[in-house]
CSV table of C-alpha atoms in Angstrom, one decimal:
chain,number,residue,atom,x,y,z
A,15,MET,CA,91.0,-22.2,-43.6
A,16,GLU,CA,89.2,-19.3,-45.3
A,17,ASN,CA,86.3,-21.6,-46.4
A,18,ALA,CA,86.0,-23.1,-42.9
A,19,SER,CA,85.8,-19.6,-41.4
A,20,LYS,CA,83.0,-18.7,-43.9
A,21,THR,CA,81.1,-21.8,-43.1
A,22,GLU,CA,81.2,-21.2,-39.3
A,23,SER,CA,80.0,-17.6,-39.9
A,24,THR,CA,77.1,-18.8,-42.0
A,25,GLN,CA,76.0,-21.3,-39.4
A,26,GLU,CA,76.1,-18.6,-36.7
A,27,ASP,CA,73.9,-16.4,-38.8
A,28,ILE,CA,71.4,-19.2,-39.3
A,29,ARG,CA,71.2,-19.8,-35.6
A,30,ASP,CA,70.7,-16.1,-34.9
A,31,ALA,CA,67.8,-16.0,-37.4
A,32,GLU,CA,66.2,-19.1,-35.8
A,33,ILE,CA,66.4,-17.5,-32.3
A,34,ILE,CA,64.8,-14.3,-33.6
A,35,ARG,CA,62.1,-16.2,-35.4
A,36,GLU,CA,61.2,-18.3,-32.2
A,37,THR,CA,61.2,-15.1,-30.1
A,38,SER,CA,58.9,-13.4,-32.5
A,39,ALA,CA,56.5,-16.4,-32.7
A,40,SER,CA,56.4,-16.6,-28.9
A,41,SER,CA,55.6,-12.9,-28.6
A,42,SER,CA,52.9,-13.1,-31.3
A,43,GLY,CA,51.3,-16.1,-29.6
A,44,ASN,CA,51.2,-14.5,-26.2
A,45,LYS,CA,49.5,-11.4,-27.6
A,46,GLY,CA,46.8,-13.5,-29.4
A,47,LEU,CA,46.1,-15.5,-26.3
A,48,LYS,CA,45.6,-12.3,-24.3
A,49,ILE,CA,43.1,-10.9,-26.8
A,50,PHE,CA,41.2,-14.2,-26.9
A,51,ILE,CA,40.9,-14.2,-23.0
A,52,ILE,CA,39.6,-10.6,-23.2
A,53,VAL,CA,36.9,-11.6,-25.7
A,54,VAL,CA,35.9,-14.7,-23.7
A,55,LEU,CA,35.6,-12.7,-20.5
A,56,LEU,CA,33.7,-10.0,-22.2
A,57,LEU,CA,31.2,-12.5,-23.6
A,58,LEU,CA,30.7,-14.1,-20.2
A,59,LEU,CA,30.1,-10.7,-18.6
A,60,LEU,CA,27.5,-9.7,-21.2
A,61,HIS,CA,25.7,-13.0,-20.8
A,62,ALA,CA,25.6,-12.5,-17.1
A,63,VAL,CA,24.2,-9.0,-17.5
A,64,SER,CA,21.5,-10.3,-20.0
A,65,PHE,CA,20.5,-13.0,-17.6
A,66,VAL,CA,20.1,-10.5,-14.6
A,67,PHE,CA,18.0,-8.2,-16.8
A,68,TRP,CA,15.8,-11.1,-18.1
A,69,TRP,CA,15.3,-12.3,-14.5
A,70,GLN,CA,14.2,-8.9,-13.2
A,71,GLN,CA,11.9,-8.5,-16.2
A,72,GLY,CA,10.3,-11.8,-15.4
A,73,GLN,CA,9.9,-10.9,-11.7
A,74,GLN,CA,8.1,-7.6,-12.7
A,75,ILE,CA,5.7,-9.4,-15.0
A,76,ARG,CA,4.9,-12.0,-12.4
A,77,ASN,CA,4.3,-9.3,-9.8
A,78,ILE,CA,1.9,-7.5,-12.1
A,79,GLU,CA,0.1,-10.7,-13.0
A,80,SER,CA,-0.4,-11.5,-9.3
A,81,GLN,CA,-2.3,-8.3,-8.9
A,82,LEU,CA,-4.9,-9.1,-11.6
A,83,PRO,CA,-7.4,-10.5,-9.1
A,84,ALA,CA,-7.3,-7.2,-7.2
A,85,ILE,CA,-8.0,-5.4,-10.4
A,86,GLU,CA,-11.0,-7.6,-11.1
A,87,THR,CA,-12.2,-6.9,-7.6
A,88,LEU,CA,-11.9,-3.1,-8.2
A,89,ASN,CA,-13.8,-3.5,-11.5
A,90,ASP,CA,-16.6,-5.3,-9.7
A,91,ARG,CA,-16.7,-2.6,-7.0
A,92,ALA,CA,-16.8,0.2,-9.7
A,93,GLU,CA,-19.7,-1.6,-11.4
A,94,ARG,CA,-21.6,-1.9,-8.1
A,95,LEU,CA,-21.1,1.8,-7.4
A,96,SER,CA,-22.3,2.6,-10.9
A,97,ASP,CA,-25.4,0.5,-10.4
A,98,GLN,CA,-26.1,2.3,-7.1
A,99,LEU,CA,-25.9,5.6,-8.8
A,100,GLU,CA,-28.3,4.4,-11.5
A,101,SER,CA,-30.6,3.1,-8.9
A,102,GLN,CA,-30.7,6.5,-7.1
A,103,GLN,CA,-31.4,8.2,-10.4
A,104,THR,CA,-34.2,5.8,-11.1
A,105,SER,CA,-35.7,6.4,-7.7
A,106,MET,CA,-35.6,10.2,-8.3
A,107,GLN,CA,-37.4,9.7,-11.6
A,108,ALA,CA,-40.0,7.5,-10.0
A,109,GLN,CA,-40.7,10.2,-7.3
A,110,GLN,CA,-41.0,12.9,-10.0
A,111,LYS,CA,-43.5,10.7,-11.8
A,112,GLN,CA,-45.4,10.3,-8.6
A,113,LEU,CA,-45.5,14.0,-8.1
A,114,ASP,CA,-46.7,14.5,-11.6
A,115,SER,CA,-49.4,11.9,-11.0
A,116,VAL,CA,-50.5,13.8,-7.8
A,117,GLN,CA,-50.7,17.0,-9.8
A,118,GLU,CA,-52.8,15.4,-12.4
A,119,GLN,CA,-55.2,14.0,-9.8
A,120,LEU,CA,-55.5,17.4,-8.2
A,121,THR,CA,-56.2,19.0,-11.5
A,122,GLU,CA,-59.0,16.5,-12.1
A,123,LEU,CA,-60.4,17.1,-8.6
A,124,ALA,CA,-60.4,20.8,-9.2
A,125,ALA,CA,-62.2,20.3,-12.4
A,126,GLN,CA,-64.9,18.3,-10.7
A,127,GLN,CA,-65.1,21.1,-8.0
A,128,SER,CA,-65.3,18.4,-5.3
A,129,LEU,CA,-62.7,20.2,-3.2
A,130,THR,CA,-62.3,23.8,-2.2
A,131,ASN,CA,-59.3,25.9,-3.3
A,132,ALA,CA,-57.8,25.6,0.2
A,133,ASP,CA,-58.0,21.8,0.1
A,134,ILE,CA,-56.4,21.7,-3.3
A,135,ARG,CA,-53.5,24.0,-2.1
A,136,LEU,CA,-53.0,21.9,1.0
A,137,ARG,CA,-52.8,18.6,-0.9
A,138,TRP,CA,-50.5,20.1,-3.4
A,139,ALA,CA,-48.3,21.5,-0.6
A,140,LEU,CA,-48.2,18.1,1.2
A,141,ALA,CA,-47.2,16.3,-2.0
A,142,GLU,CA,-44.5,18.8,-2.7
A,143,MET,CA,-43.1,18.7,0.9
A,144,GLU,CA,-43.1,14.9,0.8
A,145,TYR,CA,-41.1,15.0,-2.4
A,146,LEU,CA,-38.6,17.5,-0.9
A,147,LEU,CA,-38.2,15.5,2.3
A,148,ASN,CA,-37.5,12.3,0.3
A,149,MET,CA,-34.9,14.2,-1.6
A,150,ALA,CA,-33.3,15.6,1.6
A,151,ASN,CA,-33.0,12.1,3.1
A,152,GLN,CA,-31.5,10.7,-0.1
A,153,ARG,CA,-28.9,13.5,-0.3
A,154,ALA,CA,-28.0,13.2,3.3
A,155,LEU,CA,-27.8,9.4,3.8
A,156,LEU,CA,-26.8,8.2,0.3
A,157,SER,CA,-24.7,11.0,-1.1
A,158,GLN,CA,-23.5,12.6,2.1
A,159,ASP,CA,-24.5,15.9,0.5
A,160,VAL,CA,-25.1,18.2,3.5
A,161,ARG,CA,-25.7,21.3,1.4
A,162,GLY,CA,-28.4,19.6,-0.8
A,163,ALA,CA,-30.2,18.2,2.3
A,164,ARG,CA,-30.2,21.6,4.0
A,165,THR,CA,-31.5,23.2,0.8
A,166,ALA,CA,-34.4,20.8,0.6
A,167,LEU,CA,-35.3,21.3,4.3
A,168,ASP,CA,-35.3,25.1,3.8
A,169,LEU,CA,-37.7,24.7,0.9
A,170,VAL,CA,-40.0,22.7,3.0
A,171,ASP,CA,-39.9,25.3,5.7
A,172,LYS,CA,-40.8,28.0,3.2
A,173,ILE,CA,-43.8,26.0,2.0
A,174,LEU,CA,-44.9,25.6,5.6
A,175,GLU,CA,-44.7,29.4,6.1
A,176,GLN,CA,-47.1,29.8,3.2
A,177,THR,CA,-49.5,27.1,4.4
A,178,PRO,CA,-51.7,28.4,7.2
A,179,ASP,CA,-52.8,25.1,8.7
A,180,TYR,CA,-52.4,24.6,12.5
A,181,ARG,CA,-52.3,20.8,12.0
A,182,LEU,CA,-48.9,21.2,10.3
A,183,LEU,CA,-47.2,22.8,13.4
A,184,PRO,CA,-45.7,19.5,14.6
A,185,LEU,CA,-44.1,19.1,11.2
A,186,ARG,CA,-42.6,22.6,11.3
A,187,GLU,CA,-41.1,21.8,14.7
A,188,LEU,CA,-39.5,18.6,13.3
A,189,ILE,CA,-38.2,20.6,10.3
A,190,ALA,CA,-36.6,23.2,12.7
A,191,GLU,CA,-34.9,20.5,14.7
A,192,GLU,CA,-33.5,18.8,11.6
A,193,GLU,CA,-32.3,22.1,10.1
A,194,LEU,CA,-30.5,22.8,13.4
A,195,ALA,CA,-28.9,19.3,13.4
A,196,MET,CA,-27.8,19.6,9.8
A,197,ALA,CA,-26.3,23.1,10.4
A,198,ALA,CA,-23.9,21.5,12.9
A,199,VAL,CA,-22.5,19.2,10.3
A,200,ARG,CA,-19.4,20.5,8.5
A,201,GLU,CA,-20.1,21.0,4.8
A,202,VAL,CA,-17.9,19.1,2.3
A,203,ASP,CA,-17.6,20.4,-1.3
A,204,ILE,CA,-18.4,17.0,-3.0
A,205,ALA,CA,-18.7,18.5,-6.5
A,206,GLY,CA,-15.4,20.4,-6.1
A,207,ILE,CA,-13.6,17.2,-5.0
A,208,ALA,CA,-15.1,15.2,-7.8
A,209,VAL,CA,-13.9,17.8,-10.3
A,210,GLU,CA,-10.3,17.7,-8.8
A,211,LEU,CA,-10.3,13.9,-9.0
A,212,GLN,CA,-11.4,14.1,-12.7
A,213,SER,CA,-8.5,16.5,-13.3
A,214,ALA,CA,-6.1,13.9,-11.7
A,215,ILE,CA,-7.5,11.2,-13.9
A,216,ASP,CA,-6.9,13.3,-17.0
A,217,ARG,CA,-3.3,13.8,-16.0
A,218,VAL,CA,-2.4,10.1,-15.4
A,219,GLU,CA,-1.0,9.4,-18.9
A,220,LYS,CA,1.3,12.4,-18.6
A,221,LEU,CA,3.1,10.8,-15.6
A,222,ARG,CA,6.6,9.4,-16.1
A,223,VAL,CA,7.1,5.7,-15.2
A,224,VAL,CA,10.1,4.7,-13.0
A,225,SER,CA,13.0,3.5,-15.2
A,226,GLY,CA,14.8,0.3,-14.3
A,227,PRO,CA,18.3,-1.0,-14.7
A,228,GLN,CA,20.3,0.8,-17.4
A,229,VAL,CA,23.2,-0.9,-19.2
A,230,ILE,CA,25.8,1.6,-20.4
A,231,SER,CA,28.5,0.3,-22.7
A,232,THR,CA,31.8,2.2,-23.1
A,233,SER,CA,34.3,1.9,-25.9
A,234,VAL,CA,37.0,-0.8,-25.5
A,235,GLN,CA,40.4,0.7,-24.5
A,236,LEU,CA,43.7,-0.7,-25.7
A,237,LEU,CA,45.8,-2.7,-23.3
A,238,ASP,CA,48.6,-0.9,-21.5
A,239,PRO,CA,51.7,-1.3,-23.7
A,240,GLU,CA,53.6,-2.3,-20.5
A,241,MET,CA,51.4,-5.4,-20.3
A,242,GLU,CA,52.5,-6.6,-23.7
A,243,LYS,CA,56.0,-6.8,-22.6
A,244,THR,CA,55.5,-8.7,-19.4
A,245,SER,CA,55.7,-12.5,-19.2
A,246,ASP,CA,54.0,-12.7,-15.8
A,247,TRP,CA,50.5,-14.3,-16.5
A,248,ARG,CA,49.1,-13.5,-13.1
A,249,HIS,CA,49.9,-9.8,-13.5
A,250,ALA,CA,48.5,-10.0,-17.0
A,251,ALA,CA,45.2,-11.5,-15.9
A,252,THR,CA,44.8,-8.8,-13.2
A,253,GLU,CA,45.3,-6.1,-15.8
A,254,ILE,CA,42.8,-7.7,-18.1
A,255,TRP,CA,40.1,-7.9,-15.4
A,256,GLN,CA,40.6,-4.2,-14.4
A,257,GLN,CA,40.1,-3.2,-18.0
A,258,LEU,CA,37.1,-5.5,-18.4
A,259,ARG,CA,35.4,-3.8,-15.4
A,260,SER,CA,35.6,-0.5,-17.2
A,261,LEU,CA,33.7,-1.9,-20.2
A,262,VAL,CA,30.2,-2.3,-18.7
A,263,VAL,CA,28.6,-0.2,-15.9
A,264,ILE,CA,25.3,-1.4,-14.4
A,265,ARG,CA,23.1,1.1,-12.6
A,266,HIS,CA,20.1,-0.1,-10.4
A,267,GLN,CA,17.1,1.7,-8.9
A,268,GLN,CA,17.4,2.5,-5.2
A,269,ASP,CA,14.2,0.7,-4.3
A,270,GLY,CA,15.0,-2.4,-6.3
A,271,GLU,CA,11.3,-3.0,-7.2
A,272,SER,CA,11.0,-1.5,-10.7
A,273,ALA,CA,12.4,-2.7,-13.9
A,274,VAL,CA,12.2,-1.4,-17.5
A,275,LEU,CA,8.6,-1.8,-18.6
A,276,VAL,CA,7.5,-2.5,-22.2
A,277,PRO,CA,4.7,-0.3,-23.6
A,278,GLU,CA,2.0,-2.9,-22.8
A,279,GLN,CA,3.0,-3.0,-19.1
A,280,ARG,CA,3.1,0.8,-18.9
A,281,TYR,CA,-0.4,0.9,-20.4
A,282,PHE,CA,-1.5,-1.6,-17.7
A,283,LEU,CA,-0.1,0.7,-15.0
A,284,TYR,CA,-1.8,3.8,-16.4
A,285,GLN,CA,-5.2,2.0,-16.7
A,286,ASN,CA,-4.9,0.6,-13.1
A,287,LEU,CA,-4.2,4.0,-11.7
A,288,LYS,CA,-7.1,5.5,-13.6
A,289,LEU,CA,-9.4,2.7,-12.3
A,290,GLN,CA,-8.3,3.5,-8.7
A,291,LEU,CA,-9.1,7.2,-9.1
A,292,GLN,CA,-12.4,6.5,-10.9
A,293,THR,CA,-13.4,4.2,-8.0
A,294,ALA,CA,-12.6,7.0,-5.5
A,295,ARG,CA,-14.7,9.4,-7.5
A,296,PHE,CA,-17.7,7.0,-7.6
A,297,ALA,CA,-17.4,6.4,-3.9
A,298,LEU,CA,-17.3,10.1,-3.3
A,299,LEU,CA,-20.5,10.7,-5.2
A,300,SER,CA,-22.3,7.8,-3.6
A,301,GLY,CA,-21.2,8.7,0.0
A,302,GLN,CA,-19.0,5.6,0.6
A,303,ALA,CA,-16.2,7.2,2.7
A,304,ASP,CA,-14.3,3.9,3.4
A,305,VAL,CA,-14.1,3.0,-0.3
A,306,PHE,CA,-13.0,6.5,-1.1
A,307,SER,CA,-10.2,6.4,1.5
A,308,ASP,CA,-9.0,2.9,0.4
A,309,SER,CA,-8.9,3.9,-3.3
A,310,ILE,CA,-7.0,7.1,-2.6
A,311,LYS,CA,-4.4,5.3,-0.5
A,312,THR,CA,-4.0,2.6,-3.1
A,313,ALA,CA,-3.5,5.2,-5.8
A,314,GLN,CA,-0.9,7.0,-3.7
A,315,GLN,CA,1.0,3.8,-3.2
A,316,TRP,CA,1.1,3.1,-7.0
A,317,LEU,CA,2.2,6.7,-7.6
A,318,GLU,CA,5.1,6.4,-5.1
A,319,ARG,CA,6.2,2.9,-6.4
A,320,TYR,CA,5.9,3.1,-10.1
A,321,PHE,CA,6.1,6.8,-11.1
A,322,VAL,CA,8.5,9.7,-10.8
A,323,GLY,CA,8.8,13.4,-11.6
A,324,ASP,CA,7.3,16.7,-10.8
A,325,GLU,CA,3.9,15.8,-12.3
A,326,ARG,CA,3.8,12.7,-10.0
A,327,ASP,CA,4.5,14.9,-7.0
A,328,ALA,CA,1.8,17.3,-8.0
A,329,VAL,CA,-0.8,14.5,-8.3
A,330,LEU,CA,0.3,13.0,-4.9
A,331,ASP,CA,-0.1,16.4,-3.2
A,332,LEU,CA,-3.5,16.8,-4.8
A,333,LEU,CA,-4.7,13.4,-3.5
A,334,THR,CA,-3.4,14.2,0.0
A,335,GLU,CA,-5.3,17.5,0.0
A,336,LEU,CA,-8.5,15.8,-1.2
A,337,GLU,CA,-8.3,13.0,1.3
A,338,ALA,CA,-7.9,15.6,4.1
A,339,GLU,CA,-10.8,17.7,2.8
A,340,TYR,CA,-13.2,14.8,2.6
A,341,ARG,CA,-13.7,14.1,6.3
A,342,VAL,CA,-17.3,13.2,6.4
A,343,ALA,CA,-19.0,13.9,9.8
A,344,GLU,CA,-21.8,11.7,11.1
A,345,ILE,CA,-25.0,12.7,9.3
A,346,PRO,CA,-27.9,13.1,11.7
A,347,ASP,CA,-31.2,11.2,11.1
A,348,ILE,CA,-33.7,13.6,9.4
A,349,SER,CA,-36.3,11.0,8.6
A,350,ALA,CA,-38.8,11.9,11.4
A,351,SER,CA,-40.4,14.7,9.3
A,352,LEU,CA,-40.7,12.4,6.4
A,353,ARG,CA,-42.5,9.7,8.5
A,354,TRP,CA,-44.8,12.3,9.9
A,355,ILE,CA,-45.9,13.7,6.6
A,356,GLN,CA,-46.4,10.2,5.2
A,357,GLY,CA,-48.7,9.4,8.0
A,358,PHE,CA,-50.7,12.7,7.9
A,359,LYS,CA,-54.2,12.5,6.6
A,360,PRO,CA,-55.7,15.9,5.5
């Protein structure tokens, strides 16, 4: 009897140990499965974030590449403007050579004593006035330089005052009319605007580029202890998803157009903005108001889309002021006096 009682007690102890071992194995397996699910979901989420970031980066690169033809057009336009400026300079040099040639001829004539002193002074005055009237027309029509044109006309008028020849009275009347017409034109400080534009060009590389999506990772928090005790899989899955949502936070730009740019792309933005401002400066100096306005507006659009910060705002305000200041009035025709003097025979 005593042996049988001991045998039954031993068997009960064995059954209790097996039940405890099965319960422990089941609990350990459930915990491992939950951790595995967390890892799998986290990897899937990170892959999704990487794919979105890669897609946005590709879209930004394609958008920039699509604008390359426009940049080439701007390059061609800048080259044409540069050629025009060089052509004007060459024309001025040719006129200076012509004036020097006339002076040499007058010197030779004076040496031969074939002309009187009055004749020599008249021919010299005519050559000088023709040169100044050529300059006045170039400054007015090509460079929209009202001040320079008025200065040249004033010099011609002073020469006429010192040339007592009644035959030049029609020329003096034409000069007076052209001076009056130019006085009615609002003066624009071309040189000042050009200096301000150069200042804006020098500040381009200090501008801050718009930042794109930022991925912020937070530390993984432990699961709620209450979750480990539950056997409800639906409730467990809900708790896992709530904790996964706290692992990664994605922040997007409000406008949705800008993405993180690599250094090469930022260099492209800076160079393109510089090119727009340089084109505006060339157009300003060559008197092409439409090109100036288009280039300024394009630069403003790029500043608003791709740059941020106080420095960007300062450059935007400067461009707005310069565009408002450069309102070129219609330049009157002052070529009548030039045609008259070219047809005059002393």
